[in-house]
Amino acid sequence: MQLIDIGVNLTNPSFADKHQAVLERAYEAGVCQLVLTGTSIEGSEQALELCQHLDEDGQRLFSTAGIHPHSASDWTADSARHLKDLLKQDRVRAVGECGLDFNRDFSPRPQQEKVLEEHLALAVELQLPVFLHERDADQRLLEILRDFRDRLPAAVVHCFTGEKKALFSYLDLDLHIGITGWICDERRGTHLHPLVREIPRGRLMLESDAPYLLPRTLRPKPKNGRNEPAYLTDVLREVALHRGETQEDLAAHSTACARAFFGLPDISD
């Protein structure tokens, strides 16, 4: 059984000097390929460097390049050029993480919207898929995406935590959906239990979002409280339960979906 983690923040400081061990545990758990998330110019460069350093064969590690909406205020006249250079690298398979976050508003909303449009324009130009972030901003995100969708090859709303209306609107726009350990959280994720059944095969992908969102179903819990790609198996188990699928079936179709979305090599035995 193979899994693909489409969103891991391996450049996070909590993983410093632990990259190889984290990856070995992931591979042992069946997570055979990972997409490292870029959330800034510097972070996207670091993600690419980790791919090149930790996977010389170019079969297991890939990355995204983008600026998170929290950091939209950091966008400068040179940002698009730097991003474009990164996005031309073979290991970089998607534009993002980009999007809108009206939950924390760390950057002004008009600036978030402008930077999102810059990312989408790059994705159209380079014909790359988009790795999207959205919190409390589904309607505005949809309005902006509609102007670009026909020209974009694909887009995934990563770490989906929204309600039924948002999910159906995203699916109507032919978007992919990423599910994380949020679904394992009995305090705030139970609304996702019936919703994951509504995501069609070929549109559903799994992700850890490590080191964040440690599955609360995990036993035993790590003393450091840090999530890892190896724990994606708990997300698999919970999603399979609420979709009425076997873990093997869900692993097969979500992995095939991720492989097609990001253009990853098939490393099946």
XYZ file of C-alpha atoms in Angstrom:
269
model
C 0.000 0.000 0.000
C 1.438 3.350 -1.082
C 0.542 6.838 0.106
C 1.542 10.286 -1.148
C 1.714 13.187 1.303
C 0.824 16.235 -0.812
C 1.620 18.786 1.894
C 4.478 18.596 4.376
C 6.325 21.607 5.790
C 9.709 19.920 5.982
C 11.493 23.285 6.101
C 9.871 24.034 9.469
C 12.530 24.606 12.180
C 11.105 21.766 14.269
C 12.462 19.350 11.645
C 15.974 20.838 11.639
C 18.645 18.124 11.618
C 15.908 15.476 11.613
C 15.014 15.367 7.910
C 16.503 11.990 7.092
C 14.993 10.261 10.118
C 11.573 11.796 9.411
C 11.709 10.604 5.807
C 12.833 7.105 6.774
C 9.864 6.779 9.140
C 7.552 8.029 6.384
C 8.866 5.524 3.847
C 8.583 2.705 6.391
C 4.925 3.674 6.977
C 4.186 3.463 3.250
C 4.378 7.152 2.417
C 6.415 6.679 -0.724
C 6.419 10.243 -2.136
C 6.094 13.673 -0.551
C 5.453 17.190 -1.799
C 7.258 19.767 0.338
C 5.318 22.996 0.780
C 6.872 26.348 -0.092
C 5.351 29.291 1.784
C 7.827 32.083 0.992
C 10.566 32.740 -1.528
C 13.230 31.633 0.937
C 11.151 28.690 2.146
C 10.465 27.572 -1.422
C 14.183 27.670 -2.182
C 14.858 25.617 0.947
C 12.195 23.075 0.008
C 13.763 22.629 -3.408
C 17.217 22.239 -1.847
C 15.914 19.538 0.500
C 14.447 17.647 -2.465
C 17.743 17.760 -4.310
C 19.846 16.880 -1.260
C 17.689 14.134 0.258
C 16.492 12.465 -2.945
C 19.222 12.465 -5.554
C 17.319 10.065 -7.825
C 14.397 12.456 -8.142
C 11.736 9.823 -7.466
C 10.396 10.587 -3.991
C 10.621 14.281 -3.061
C 9.066 17.225 -4.886
C 8.025 20.719 -3.855
C 5.837 23.742 -4.437
C 6.851 27.392 -4.681
C 4.752 30.265 -3.481
C 4.000 32.902 -0.853
C 1.457 32.100 1.848
C -1.366 34.638 2.292
C -0.089 35.353 5.802
C 3.029 36.763 4.121
C 1.321 38.541 1.223
C 2.650 41.854 2.555
C 6.156 40.603 1.736
C 5.375 40.586 -2.009
C 7.690 42.897 -3.952
C 8.307 43.795 -7.568
C 10.914 41.021 -7.721
C 8.731 38.303 -6.175
C 7.126 37.180 -9.436
C 10.530 36.872 -11.117
C 11.991 34.852 -8.250
C 8.954 32.599 -8.146
C 9.002 32.070 -11.888
C 12.639 30.968 -11.743
C 11.802 28.468 -9.004
C 8.742 27.167 -10.804
C 10.838 26.296 -13.833
C 12.839 23.792 -11.771
C 11.921 20.168 -12.457
C 11.335 19.246 -8.808
C 8.870 22.114 -8.310
C 5.481 20.755 -9.328
C 2.914 23.359 -8.257
C 2.367 27.060 -7.613
C 1.728 27.817 -3.953
C 1.072 27.691 -1.121
C -1.044 30.691 -2.023
C -4.568 31.825 -1.343
C -6.647 33.796 1.142
C -6.810 33.731 4.933
C -9.545 35.968 6.338
C -9.387 34.128 9.666
C -6.181 35.703 10.942
C -5.710 38.561 8.476
C -1.952 38.699 8.981
C -1.789 40.583 5.661
C -4.430 43.082 4.446
C -7.150 41.397 2.432
C -6.662 43.510 -0.719
C -2.974 42.574 -0.692
C -3.806 38.892 -0.228
C -6.110 39.068 -3.243
C -3.509 40.821 -5.387
C -0.823 38.274 -4.524
C -3.189 35.374 -5.183
C -3.912 36.773 -8.643
C -0.164 37.055 -9.294
C 0.246 33.381 -8.416
C -2.653 32.337 -10.614
C -1.227 34.317 -13.520
C 2.066 32.452 -13.131
C 0.241 29.128 -13.006
C -1.566 29.965 -16.239
C 1.644 31.083 -17.942
C 3.629 28.016 -16.881
C 0.670 25.605 -16.991
C 1.247 24.321 -13.483
C -1.331 23.233 -10.897
C -2.038 25.424 -7.879
C -1.761 24.553 -4.168
C -4.354 26.729 -2.426
C -4.858 27.867 1.166
C -8.269 29.117 2.318
C -9.629 30.036 5.731
C -12.938 31.877 6.127
C -12.618 33.174 2.562
C -14.301 30.621 0.314
C -16.633 33.040 -1.457
C -13.897 35.506 -2.338
C -11.534 32.713 -3.350
C -14.185 31.296 -5.673
C -14.820 34.705 -7.249
C -11.135 35.139 -8.036
C -10.624 31.562 -9.222
C -13.523 31.728 -11.666
C -11.640 34.308 -13.733
C -8.689 31.907 -14.109
C -10.149 28.399 -13.882
C -10.578 27.708 -17.596
C -6.896 28.456 -18.154
C -5.527 26.539 -15.159
C -4.573 22.877 -15.542
C -5.695 22.024 -11.988
C -5.944 23.364 -8.438
C -6.280 21.806 -4.985
C -7.786 23.392 -1.890
C -5.309 22.025 0.596
C -6.270 21.224 4.199
C -9.976 21.625 3.526
C -11.819 22.427 6.764
C -14.901 24.185 5.415
C -18.607 23.460 5.304
C -20.799 21.667 2.767
C -21.576 24.765 0.682
C -17.884 25.562 0.215
C -17.030 21.951 -0.643
C -19.719 21.679 -3.299
C -18.742 25.059 -4.766
C -15.123 23.922 -5.047
C -16.149 20.641 -6.648
C -18.416 22.506 -9.076
C -15.329 24.455 -10.144
C -13.542 21.140 -10.764
C -11.069 21.627 -7.922
C -9.255 18.919 -5.980
C -9.582 18.616 -2.201
C -6.829 17.856 0.312
C -7.775 16.288 3.659
C -5.540 16.412 6.734
C -5.626 15.264 10.351
C -8.258 17.932 10.988
C -10.760 15.125 10.287
C -9.294 13.231 13.267
C -10.124 16.086 15.674
C -13.225 15.293 17.719
C -13.454 18.945 18.840
C -13.628 20.700 15.475
C -13.384 18.188 12.617
C -16.475 16.002 12.941
C -18.394 18.055 10.355
C -15.972 16.604 7.786
C -17.088 13.023 8.478
C -20.158 13.106 6.205
C -18.560 15.552 3.767
C -15.626 13.350 2.723
C -18.131 10.904 1.234
C -19.098 13.630 -1.238
C -15.613 14.047 -2.725
C -15.417 12.022 -5.965
C -12.581 9.640 -6.688
C -10.004 11.473 -8.694
C -10.552 14.662 -6.668
C -9.423 13.538 -3.194
C -5.852 13.655 -1.881
C -4.354 13.151 1.583
C -1.791 15.273 3.413
C -0.177 15.564 6.813
C 0.518 19.337 6.863
C 3.294 18.301 9.257
C 4.511 19.459 11.716
C 1.005 20.851 12.256
C -2.303 19.008 12.777
C -1.116 15.926 14.628
C -4.029 13.437 14.333
C -5.754 13.349 17.715
C -6.634 9.703 17.075
C -2.952 8.752 17.085
C -1.913 6.239 19.747
C 0.541 6.478 21.322
C 0.949 10.219 20.908
C 4.519 11.478 20.375
C 5.848 13.284 23.419
C 7.027 16.208 21.283
C 3.508 16.748 19.892
C 4.921 17.147 16.385
C 3.130 15.720 13.389
C 5.093 13.718 10.812
C 4.336 12.316 7.352
C 4.481 8.811 8.851
C 1.249 9.593 10.694
C -0.620 10.040 7.408
C -1.831 6.489 7.981
C -4.147 7.820 10.709
C -5.673 10.279 8.246
C -6.082 7.409 5.786
C -7.831 5.303 8.415
C -10.263 8.051 9.427
C -11.129 9.109 5.878
C -11.629 5.500 4.783
C -13.953 4.897 7.739
C -16.229 7.811 6.845
C -16.176 7.099 3.108
C -17.086 3.462 3.651
C -13.977 2.324 1.777
C -11.166 0.004 2.689
C -7.878 1.659 3.528
C -6.297 -0.157 0.591
C -8.885 1.186 -1.842
C -8.614 4.754 -0.551
C -4.813 4.579 -0.630
C -4.880 3.377 -4.227
C -7.210 6.028 -5.650
C -5.921 8.992 -3.596
C -2.337 8.094 -4.522
C -3.228 7.783 -8.202
C -4.953 11.158 -7.982
C -1.936 12.857 -6.377
C 0.455 11.271 -8.844
C -1.584 12.584 -11.782
C -2.115 16.034 -10.244
C 1.571 16.702 -9.548
C 2.950 14.659 -12.447
C 4.921 12.352 -10.142
C 6.728 9.244 -11.378
C 5.187 5.858 -10.731
C 7.468 4.011 -8.325
C 5.296 0.941 -7.887
C 7.144 -2.324 -7.498
